[in-house]
Tab-separated table of C-alpha atoms and ligand atoms in Angstrom:
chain	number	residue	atom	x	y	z
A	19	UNK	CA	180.864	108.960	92.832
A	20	UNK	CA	181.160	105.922	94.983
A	21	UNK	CA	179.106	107.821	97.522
A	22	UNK	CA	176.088	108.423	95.040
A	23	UNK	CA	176.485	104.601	93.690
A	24	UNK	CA	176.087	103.348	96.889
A	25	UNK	CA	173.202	105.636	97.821
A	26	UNK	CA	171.846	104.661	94.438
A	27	UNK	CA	172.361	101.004	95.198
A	28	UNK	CA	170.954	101.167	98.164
A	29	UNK	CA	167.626	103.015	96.879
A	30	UNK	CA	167.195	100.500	94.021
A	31	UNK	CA	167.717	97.616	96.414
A	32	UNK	CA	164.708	99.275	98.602
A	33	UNK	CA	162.601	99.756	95.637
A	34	UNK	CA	162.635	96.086	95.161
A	35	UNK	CA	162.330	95.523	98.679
A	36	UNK	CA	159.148	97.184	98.240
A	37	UNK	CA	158.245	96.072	95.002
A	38	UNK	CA	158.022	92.782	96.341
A	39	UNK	CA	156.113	93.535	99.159
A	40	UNK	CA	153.495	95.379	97.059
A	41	UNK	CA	153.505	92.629	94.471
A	42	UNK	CA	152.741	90.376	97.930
A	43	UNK	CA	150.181	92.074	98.856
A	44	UNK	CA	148.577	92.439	95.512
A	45	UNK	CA	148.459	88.889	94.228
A	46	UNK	CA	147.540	87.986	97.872
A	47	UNK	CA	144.407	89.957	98.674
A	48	UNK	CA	140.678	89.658	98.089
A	49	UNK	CA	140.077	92.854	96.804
A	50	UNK	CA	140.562	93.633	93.401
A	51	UNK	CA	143.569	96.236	92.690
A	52	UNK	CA	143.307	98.054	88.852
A	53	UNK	CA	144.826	100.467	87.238
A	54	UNK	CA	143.493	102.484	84.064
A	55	UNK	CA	144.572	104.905	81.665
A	56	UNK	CA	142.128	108.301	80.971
A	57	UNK	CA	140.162	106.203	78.252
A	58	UNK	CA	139.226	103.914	80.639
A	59	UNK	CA	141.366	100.730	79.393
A	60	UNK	CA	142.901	98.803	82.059
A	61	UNK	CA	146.539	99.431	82.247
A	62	UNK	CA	146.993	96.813	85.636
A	63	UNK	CA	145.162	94.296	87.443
A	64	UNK	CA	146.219	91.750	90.255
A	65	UNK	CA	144.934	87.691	90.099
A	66	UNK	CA	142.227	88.858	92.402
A	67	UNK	CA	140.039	89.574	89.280
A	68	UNK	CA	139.440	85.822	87.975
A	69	UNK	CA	137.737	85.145	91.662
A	70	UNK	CA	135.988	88.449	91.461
A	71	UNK	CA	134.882	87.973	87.560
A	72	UNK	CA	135.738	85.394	86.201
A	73	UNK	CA	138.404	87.088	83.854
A	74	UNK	CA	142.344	86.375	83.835
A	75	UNK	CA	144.496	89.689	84.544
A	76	UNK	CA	145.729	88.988	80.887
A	77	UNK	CA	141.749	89.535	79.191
A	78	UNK	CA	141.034	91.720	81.954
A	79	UNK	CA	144.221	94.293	80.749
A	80	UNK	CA	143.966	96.453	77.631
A	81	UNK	CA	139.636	96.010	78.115
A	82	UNK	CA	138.006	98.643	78.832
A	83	UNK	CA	135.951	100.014	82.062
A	84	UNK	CA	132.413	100.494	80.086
A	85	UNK	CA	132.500	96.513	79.197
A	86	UNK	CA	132.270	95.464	82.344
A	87	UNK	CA	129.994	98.090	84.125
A	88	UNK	CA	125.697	98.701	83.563
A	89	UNK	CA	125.426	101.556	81.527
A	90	UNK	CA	123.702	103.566	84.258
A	91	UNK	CA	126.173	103.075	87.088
A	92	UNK	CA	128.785	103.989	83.964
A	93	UNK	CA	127.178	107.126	83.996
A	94	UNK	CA	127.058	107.916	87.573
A	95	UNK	CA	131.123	107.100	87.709
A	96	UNK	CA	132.040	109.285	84.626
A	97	UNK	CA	129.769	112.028	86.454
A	98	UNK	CA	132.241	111.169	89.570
A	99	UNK	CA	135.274	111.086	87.704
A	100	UNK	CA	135.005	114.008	85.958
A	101	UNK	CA	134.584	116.092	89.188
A	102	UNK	CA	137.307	114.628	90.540
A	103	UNK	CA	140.060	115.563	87.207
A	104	UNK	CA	137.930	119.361	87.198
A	105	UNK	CA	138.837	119.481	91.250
A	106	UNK	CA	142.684	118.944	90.945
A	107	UNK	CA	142.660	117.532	94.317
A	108	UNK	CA	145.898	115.170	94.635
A	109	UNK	CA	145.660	111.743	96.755
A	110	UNK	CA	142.157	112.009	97.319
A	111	UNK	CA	139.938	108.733	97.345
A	112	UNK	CA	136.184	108.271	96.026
A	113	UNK	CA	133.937	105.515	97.515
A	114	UNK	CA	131.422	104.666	95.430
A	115	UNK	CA	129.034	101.836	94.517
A	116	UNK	CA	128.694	100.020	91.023
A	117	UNK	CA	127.868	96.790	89.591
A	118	UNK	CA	130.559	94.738	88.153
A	119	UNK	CA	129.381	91.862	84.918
A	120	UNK	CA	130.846	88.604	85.611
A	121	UNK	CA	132.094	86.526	82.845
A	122	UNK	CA	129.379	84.655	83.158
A	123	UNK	CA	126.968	87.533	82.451
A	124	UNK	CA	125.945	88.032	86.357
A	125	UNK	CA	125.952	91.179	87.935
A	126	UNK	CA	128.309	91.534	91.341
A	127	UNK	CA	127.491	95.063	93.462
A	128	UNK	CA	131.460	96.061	94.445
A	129	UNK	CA	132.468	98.895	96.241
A	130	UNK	CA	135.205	100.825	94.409
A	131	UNK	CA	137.914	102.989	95.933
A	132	UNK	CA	139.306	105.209	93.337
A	133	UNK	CA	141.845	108.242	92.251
A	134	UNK	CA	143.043	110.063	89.701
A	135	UNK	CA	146.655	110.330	89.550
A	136	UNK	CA	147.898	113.723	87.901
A	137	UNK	CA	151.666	114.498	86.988
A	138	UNK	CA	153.483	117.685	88.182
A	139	UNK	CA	152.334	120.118	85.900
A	140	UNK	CA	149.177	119.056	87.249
A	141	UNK	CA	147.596	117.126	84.291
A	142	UNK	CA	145.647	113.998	85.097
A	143	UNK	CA	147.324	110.979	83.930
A	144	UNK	CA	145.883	107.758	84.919
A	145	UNK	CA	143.469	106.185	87.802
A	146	UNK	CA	144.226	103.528	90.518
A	147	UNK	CA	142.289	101.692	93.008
A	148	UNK	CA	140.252	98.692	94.366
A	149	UNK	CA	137.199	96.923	93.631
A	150	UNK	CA	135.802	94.805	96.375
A	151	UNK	CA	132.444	92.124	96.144
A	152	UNK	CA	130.145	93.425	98.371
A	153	UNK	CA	127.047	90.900	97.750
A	154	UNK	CA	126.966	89.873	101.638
A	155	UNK	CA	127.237	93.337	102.762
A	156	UNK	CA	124.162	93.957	100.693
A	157	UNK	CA	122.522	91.020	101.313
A	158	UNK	CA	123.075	91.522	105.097
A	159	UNK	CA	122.167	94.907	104.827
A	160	UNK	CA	118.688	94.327	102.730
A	161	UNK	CA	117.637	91.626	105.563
A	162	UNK	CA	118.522	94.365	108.376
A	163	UNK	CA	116.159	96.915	106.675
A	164	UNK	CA	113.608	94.030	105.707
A	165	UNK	CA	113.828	93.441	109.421
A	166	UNK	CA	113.366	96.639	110.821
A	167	UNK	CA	110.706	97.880	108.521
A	168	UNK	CA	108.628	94.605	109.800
A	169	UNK	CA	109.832	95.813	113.611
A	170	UNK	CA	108.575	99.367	112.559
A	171	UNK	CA	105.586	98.277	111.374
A	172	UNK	CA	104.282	95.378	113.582
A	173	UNK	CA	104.950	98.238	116.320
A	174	UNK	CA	102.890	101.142	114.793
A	175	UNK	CA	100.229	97.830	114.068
A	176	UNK	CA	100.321	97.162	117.471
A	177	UNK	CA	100.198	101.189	118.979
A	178	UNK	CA	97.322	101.371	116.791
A	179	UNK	CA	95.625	98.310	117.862
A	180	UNK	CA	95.794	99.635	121.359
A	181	UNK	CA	95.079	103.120	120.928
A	182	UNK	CA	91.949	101.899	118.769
A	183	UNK	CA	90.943	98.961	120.862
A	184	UNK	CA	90.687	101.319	124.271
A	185	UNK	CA	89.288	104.558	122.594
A	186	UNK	CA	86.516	102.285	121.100
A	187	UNK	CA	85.679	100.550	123.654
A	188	UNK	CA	85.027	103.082	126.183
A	189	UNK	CA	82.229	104.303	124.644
A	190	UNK	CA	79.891	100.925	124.989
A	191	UNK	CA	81.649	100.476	128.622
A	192	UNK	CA	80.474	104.078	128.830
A	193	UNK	CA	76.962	102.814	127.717
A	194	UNK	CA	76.928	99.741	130.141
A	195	UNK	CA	77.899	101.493	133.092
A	196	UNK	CA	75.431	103.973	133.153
A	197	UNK	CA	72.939	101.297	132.807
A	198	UNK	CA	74.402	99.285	135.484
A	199	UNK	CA	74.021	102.316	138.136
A	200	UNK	CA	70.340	102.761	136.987
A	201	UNK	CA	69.636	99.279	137.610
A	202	UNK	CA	71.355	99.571	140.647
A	203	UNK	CA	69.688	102.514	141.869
A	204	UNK	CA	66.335	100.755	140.889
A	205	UNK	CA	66.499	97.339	141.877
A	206	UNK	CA	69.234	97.540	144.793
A	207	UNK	CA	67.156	96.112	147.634
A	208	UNK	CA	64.235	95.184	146.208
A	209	UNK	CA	65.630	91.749	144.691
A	210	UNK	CA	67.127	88.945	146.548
A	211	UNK	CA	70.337	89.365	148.416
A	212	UNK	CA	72.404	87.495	145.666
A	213	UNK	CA	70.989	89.337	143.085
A	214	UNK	CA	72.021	92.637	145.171
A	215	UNK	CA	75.393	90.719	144.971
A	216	UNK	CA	75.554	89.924	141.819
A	217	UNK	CA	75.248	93.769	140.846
A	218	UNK	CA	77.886	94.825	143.127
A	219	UNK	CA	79.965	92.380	141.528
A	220	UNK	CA	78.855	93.344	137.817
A	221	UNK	CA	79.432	97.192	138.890
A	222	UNK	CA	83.021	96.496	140.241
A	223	UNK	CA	83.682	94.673	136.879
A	224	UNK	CA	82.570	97.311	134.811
A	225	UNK	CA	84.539	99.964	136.981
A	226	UNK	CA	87.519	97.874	136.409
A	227	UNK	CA	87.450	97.271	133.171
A	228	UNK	CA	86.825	100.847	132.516
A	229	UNK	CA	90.571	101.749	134.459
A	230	UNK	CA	92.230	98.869	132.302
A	231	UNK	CA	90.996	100.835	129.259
A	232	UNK	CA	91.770	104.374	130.747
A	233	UNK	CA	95.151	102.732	131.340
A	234	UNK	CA	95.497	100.838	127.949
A	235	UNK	CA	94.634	104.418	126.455
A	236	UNK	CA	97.349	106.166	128.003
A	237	UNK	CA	99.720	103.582	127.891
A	238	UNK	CA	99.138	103.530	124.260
A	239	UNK	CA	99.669	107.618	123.869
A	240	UNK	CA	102.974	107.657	125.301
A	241	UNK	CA	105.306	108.855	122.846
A	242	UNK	CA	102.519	109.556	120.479
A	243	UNK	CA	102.365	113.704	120.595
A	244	UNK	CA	105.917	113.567	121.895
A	245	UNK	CA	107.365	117.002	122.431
A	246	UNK	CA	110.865	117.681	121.333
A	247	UNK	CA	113.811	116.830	124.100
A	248	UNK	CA	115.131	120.270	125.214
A	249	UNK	CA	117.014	120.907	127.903
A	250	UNK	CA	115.457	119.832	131.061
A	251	UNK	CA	116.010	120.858	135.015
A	252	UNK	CA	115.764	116.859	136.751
A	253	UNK	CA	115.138	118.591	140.270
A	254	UNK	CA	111.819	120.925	138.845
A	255	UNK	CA	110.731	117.455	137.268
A	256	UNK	CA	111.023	115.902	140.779
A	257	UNK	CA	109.289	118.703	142.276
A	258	UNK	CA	106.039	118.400	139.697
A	259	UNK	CA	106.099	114.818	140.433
A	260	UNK	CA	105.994	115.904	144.046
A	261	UNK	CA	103.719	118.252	144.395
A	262	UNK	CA	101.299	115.853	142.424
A	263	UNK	CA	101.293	113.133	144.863
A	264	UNK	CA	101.232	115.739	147.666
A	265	UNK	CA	98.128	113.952	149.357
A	266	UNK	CA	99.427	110.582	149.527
A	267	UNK	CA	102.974	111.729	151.124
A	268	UNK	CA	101.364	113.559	153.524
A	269	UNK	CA	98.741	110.776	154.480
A	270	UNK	CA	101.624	108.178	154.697
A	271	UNK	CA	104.266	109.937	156.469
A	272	UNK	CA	106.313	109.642	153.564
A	273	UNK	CA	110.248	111.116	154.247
A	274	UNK	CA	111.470	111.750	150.091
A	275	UNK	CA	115.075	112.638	150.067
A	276	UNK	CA	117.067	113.548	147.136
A	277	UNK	CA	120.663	114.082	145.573
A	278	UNK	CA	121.515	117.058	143.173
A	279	UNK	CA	120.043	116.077	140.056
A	280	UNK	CA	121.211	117.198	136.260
A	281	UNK	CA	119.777	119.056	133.708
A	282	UNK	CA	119.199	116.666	130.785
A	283	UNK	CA	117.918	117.029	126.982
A	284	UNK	CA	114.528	115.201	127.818
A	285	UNK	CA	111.183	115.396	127.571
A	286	UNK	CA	110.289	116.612	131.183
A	287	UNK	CA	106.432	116.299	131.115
A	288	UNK	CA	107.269	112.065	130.436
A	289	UNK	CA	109.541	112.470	132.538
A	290	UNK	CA	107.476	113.709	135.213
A	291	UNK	CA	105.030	110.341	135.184
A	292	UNK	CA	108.674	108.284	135.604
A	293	UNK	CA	109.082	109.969	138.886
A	294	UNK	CA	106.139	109.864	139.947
A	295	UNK	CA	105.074	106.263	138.970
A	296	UNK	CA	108.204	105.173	141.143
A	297	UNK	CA	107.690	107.099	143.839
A	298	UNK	CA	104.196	106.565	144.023
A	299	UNK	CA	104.331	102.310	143.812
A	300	UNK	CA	107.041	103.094	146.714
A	301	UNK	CA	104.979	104.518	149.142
A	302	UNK	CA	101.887	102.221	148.157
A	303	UNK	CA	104.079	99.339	148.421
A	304	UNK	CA	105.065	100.003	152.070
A	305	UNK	CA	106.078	97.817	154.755
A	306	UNK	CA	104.033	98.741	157.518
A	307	UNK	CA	106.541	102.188	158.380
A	308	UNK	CA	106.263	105.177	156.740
A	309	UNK	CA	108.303	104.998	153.604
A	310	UNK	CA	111.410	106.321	153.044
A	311	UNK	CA	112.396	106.727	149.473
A	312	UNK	CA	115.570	108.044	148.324
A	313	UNK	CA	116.285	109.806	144.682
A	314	UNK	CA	120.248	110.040	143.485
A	315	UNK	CA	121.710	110.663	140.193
A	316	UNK	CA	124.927	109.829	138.610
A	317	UNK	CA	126.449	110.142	135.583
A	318	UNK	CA	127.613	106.718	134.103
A	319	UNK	CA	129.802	107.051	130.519
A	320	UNK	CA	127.474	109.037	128.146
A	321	UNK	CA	124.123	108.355	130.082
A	322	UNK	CA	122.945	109.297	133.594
A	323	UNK	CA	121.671	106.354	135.892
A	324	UNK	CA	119.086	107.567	138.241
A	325	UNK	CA	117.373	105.496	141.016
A	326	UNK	CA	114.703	105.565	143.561
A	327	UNK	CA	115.066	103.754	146.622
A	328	UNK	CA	112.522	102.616	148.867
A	329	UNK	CA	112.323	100.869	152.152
A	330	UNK	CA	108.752	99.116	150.954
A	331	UNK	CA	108.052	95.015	151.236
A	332	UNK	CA	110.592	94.308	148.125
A	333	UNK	CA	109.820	91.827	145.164
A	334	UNK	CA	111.254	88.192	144.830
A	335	UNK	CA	113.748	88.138	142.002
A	336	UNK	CA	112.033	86.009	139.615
A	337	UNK	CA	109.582	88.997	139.233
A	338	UNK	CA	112.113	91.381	138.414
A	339	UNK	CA	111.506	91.510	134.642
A	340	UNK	CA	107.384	90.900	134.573
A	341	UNK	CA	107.085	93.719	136.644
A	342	UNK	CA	107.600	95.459	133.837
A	343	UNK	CA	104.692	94.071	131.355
A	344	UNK	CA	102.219	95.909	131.350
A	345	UNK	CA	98.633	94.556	133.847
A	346	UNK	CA	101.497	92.778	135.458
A	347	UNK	CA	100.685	92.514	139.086
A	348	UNK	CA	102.075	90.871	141.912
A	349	UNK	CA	99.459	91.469	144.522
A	350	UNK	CA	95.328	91.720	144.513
A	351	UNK	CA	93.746	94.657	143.823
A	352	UNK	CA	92.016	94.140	147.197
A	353	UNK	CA	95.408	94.261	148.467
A	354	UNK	CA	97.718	97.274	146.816
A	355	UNK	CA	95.054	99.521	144.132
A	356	UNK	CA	96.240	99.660	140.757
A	357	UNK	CA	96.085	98.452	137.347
A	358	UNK	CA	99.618	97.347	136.707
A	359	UNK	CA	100.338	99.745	133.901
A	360	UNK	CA	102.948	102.253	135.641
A	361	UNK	CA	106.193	100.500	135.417
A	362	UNK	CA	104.930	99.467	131.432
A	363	UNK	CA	104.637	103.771	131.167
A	364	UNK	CA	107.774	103.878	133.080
A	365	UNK	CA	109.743	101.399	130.645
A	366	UNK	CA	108.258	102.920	127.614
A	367	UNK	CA	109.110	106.160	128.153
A	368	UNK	CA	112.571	105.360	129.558
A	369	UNK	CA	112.934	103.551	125.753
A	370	UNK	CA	112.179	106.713	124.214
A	371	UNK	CA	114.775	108.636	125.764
A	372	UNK	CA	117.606	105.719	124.806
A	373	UNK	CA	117.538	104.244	128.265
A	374	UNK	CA	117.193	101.236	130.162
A	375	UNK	CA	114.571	100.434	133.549
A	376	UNK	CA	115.243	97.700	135.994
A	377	UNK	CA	114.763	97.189	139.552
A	378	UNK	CA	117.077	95.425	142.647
A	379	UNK	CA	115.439	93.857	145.654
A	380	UNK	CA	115.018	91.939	148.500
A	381	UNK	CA	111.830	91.085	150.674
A	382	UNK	CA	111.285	92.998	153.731
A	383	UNK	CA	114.439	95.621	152.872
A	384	UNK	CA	112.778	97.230	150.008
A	385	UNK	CA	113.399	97.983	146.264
A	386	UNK	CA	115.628	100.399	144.140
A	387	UNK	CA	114.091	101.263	140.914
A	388	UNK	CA	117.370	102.417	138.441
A	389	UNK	CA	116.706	103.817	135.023
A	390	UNK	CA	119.234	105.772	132.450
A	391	UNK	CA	118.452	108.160	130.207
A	392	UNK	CA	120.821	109.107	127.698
A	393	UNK	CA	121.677	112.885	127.608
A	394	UNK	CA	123.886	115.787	127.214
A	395	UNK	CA	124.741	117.110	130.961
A	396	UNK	CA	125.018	120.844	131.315
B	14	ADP	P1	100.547	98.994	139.837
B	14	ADP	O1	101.291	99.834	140.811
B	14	ADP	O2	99.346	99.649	139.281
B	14	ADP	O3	100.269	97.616	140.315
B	14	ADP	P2	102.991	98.977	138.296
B	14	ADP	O4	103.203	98.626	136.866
B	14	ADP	O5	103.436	100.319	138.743
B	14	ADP	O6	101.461	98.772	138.553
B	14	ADP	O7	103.722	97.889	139.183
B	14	ADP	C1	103.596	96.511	138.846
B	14	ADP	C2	103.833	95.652	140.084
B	14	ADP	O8	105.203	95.742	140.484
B	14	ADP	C3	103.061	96.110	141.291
B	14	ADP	O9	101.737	95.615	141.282
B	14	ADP	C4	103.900	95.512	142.429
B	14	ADP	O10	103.585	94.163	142.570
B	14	ADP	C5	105.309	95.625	141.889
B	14	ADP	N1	105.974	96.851	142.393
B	14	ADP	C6	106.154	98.009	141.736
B	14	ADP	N2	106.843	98.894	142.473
B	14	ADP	C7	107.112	98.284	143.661
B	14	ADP	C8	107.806	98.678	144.835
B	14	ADP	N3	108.372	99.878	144.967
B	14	ADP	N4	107.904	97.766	145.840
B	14	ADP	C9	107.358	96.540	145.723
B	14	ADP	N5	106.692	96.123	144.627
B	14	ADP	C10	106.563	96.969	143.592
């Protein structure tokens, strides 16, 4: 008898060992912590309430849940809580939203944990849980959507305003330049030497302008018939890319090296103008020898980090991110051809796949180009 006292004792002395901490806890914490009976009246609540609502625990008790709730997120909860009592499921918690009314007649959006307590014989008896004010969590989360519905929006603006601006105006730079090569053809010659200048210089213009819109154009498509990301072989992407600039490896001696590179879920034929933008810029950006340009892959956490080295004239650091905007250029088009929109391409599609593009250098010992993609390895 002692023996069961004593164990007794000692389980009543840990009940109010925990009892205490519970009671702790619940006059202590933000959150709200109820309990109700199956008519939803309030059987417990802890001080937290009277911050919450306004209401002492002693006019919250005995009221009932429908008071204090809009009739439509009532609803929704009795819809809730009655699939909960028909499941029979023991210890399981529901997250739901619902507003709560303030005593002062305002409406405060909680989050409420709750479950339905049932007895042995499996009979629902009561529900517990917590109610917690979640007006900055919706406030913070209306300004995030607010903020990315302007993003999404101000970008499609812009994609459109460059898809629309190019495509319409290559047709009049269309109509001007085939006027321009009549009156060329016509009057080259047969006018004074600076107006046989002046031509040449409005006929370069025109040609110009007309790549600047090609390149606006196709800048501006990128991403815009997207095909789906499958699973796709890096080295056969490297090889298109290759074979494509064929002409101008072979004219500049070009030596292209290359590690073992993974099969990714990407859009290879974007992929393909990465490659080939890079390696193209680094054998027109050589230094005098014939280029050497070096492609390695390796995987880096979930995403792979490729790069493509060169041994070209290198870029001062201070460059390192215009590079990237697009009709940036460093040189004259007299000096290195081009428009300035590859690495813009490059960056855009790079984006699209979850990845990041930047570039290391140093003047005279080239450049390495590194991009990741993010992508399941097989
Ligand atoms: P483009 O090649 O038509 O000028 P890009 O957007 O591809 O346009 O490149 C932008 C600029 O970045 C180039 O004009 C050049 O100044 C610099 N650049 C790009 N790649 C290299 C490279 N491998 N080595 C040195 N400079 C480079």
């Amino acid at each position: 008898m002692i023996g069961f006292a004593a164990v007794a004792q000692g389980m009543s002395n840990h009940m109010d060992d925990s009892e205490q901490k519970y009671r702790l806890l619940a006059d202590n914490t933000l959150d709200v912590i109820w309990k109700m009976d199956l008519d939803l009246k309030f059987t417990y609540v802890n001080p937290a309430i009277i911050d919450m609502l306004g209401f002492t625990t002693e006019e919250w008790i005995g009221s009932k849940l429908p008071e204090h709730c809009p009739p439509e997120d009532m609803q929704e909860m009795q819809k809730l809580m009655t699939k909960e009592i028909a499941s029979q499921e023991k210890h399981r918690w529901v997250v739901f939203e619902s507003g709560f009314i303030h005593k002062n007649g305002t409406e405060i959006p909680c989050e409420v944990s709750a479950r339905i307590l049932f007895d042995e014989d499996g009979m629902p008896t009561s529900m517990q849980g917590t109610t917690r004010d979640v007006t900055e969590r919706k406030i913070a989360r209306a300004k995030l959507n607010k903020t990315l519905s302007d993003l999404k929006r101000s970008n499609t603006d812009l994609e459109q305003f460059a898809y629309v601006a190019s495509h319409d105006l290559q047709e009049p730079l269309r109509m001007i330049n085939g006027y321009l090569d009549l009156i060329k053809r016509k009057y080259k010659g047969k006018l004074d030497s600076d107006m046989d200048n002046y031509i040449e210089l409005v006929v370069s213009g025109a040609y110009r302008m007309q790549l600047l819109i090609d390149d606006l154009l196709k800048y501006s498509r990128v991403g815009n018939h997207a095909n789906p990301l499958i699973p796709t072989e890096c080295e056969n992407i490297l090889d298109q890319s290759l074979s494509n600039l064929k002409t101008s490896i072979d004219d500049s001696g070009a030596v292209v090296t290359h590690d073992p590179l993974p099969t990714l879920i990407a859009d290879g034929s974007q992929l393909v103008h990465v490659f080939q933008n890079l390696i193209s810029n680094a054998i027109k950006f050589k230094d005098g020898k014939p280029p050497r340009i070096h492609i390695s892959a390796k995987k880096d956490g979930s995403e792979w980090l490729f790069s493509v080295a060169d041994n070209g004239i290198g870029i001062e650091p201070e460059f390192f991110d215009r590079i990237f905007v697009i009709f940036q250029r460093l040189h004259g088009k007299s000096e290195y051809s081009g428009t300035g929109i590859g690495l813009a391409i490059c960056k855009k599609i790079v984006r699209q796949h979850g990845g990041r593009i930047w570039v290391e250098s140093e003047i005279g010992e080239g450049s390495t180009f590194y991009f990741t993609i993010q992508g399941i390895h097989r």
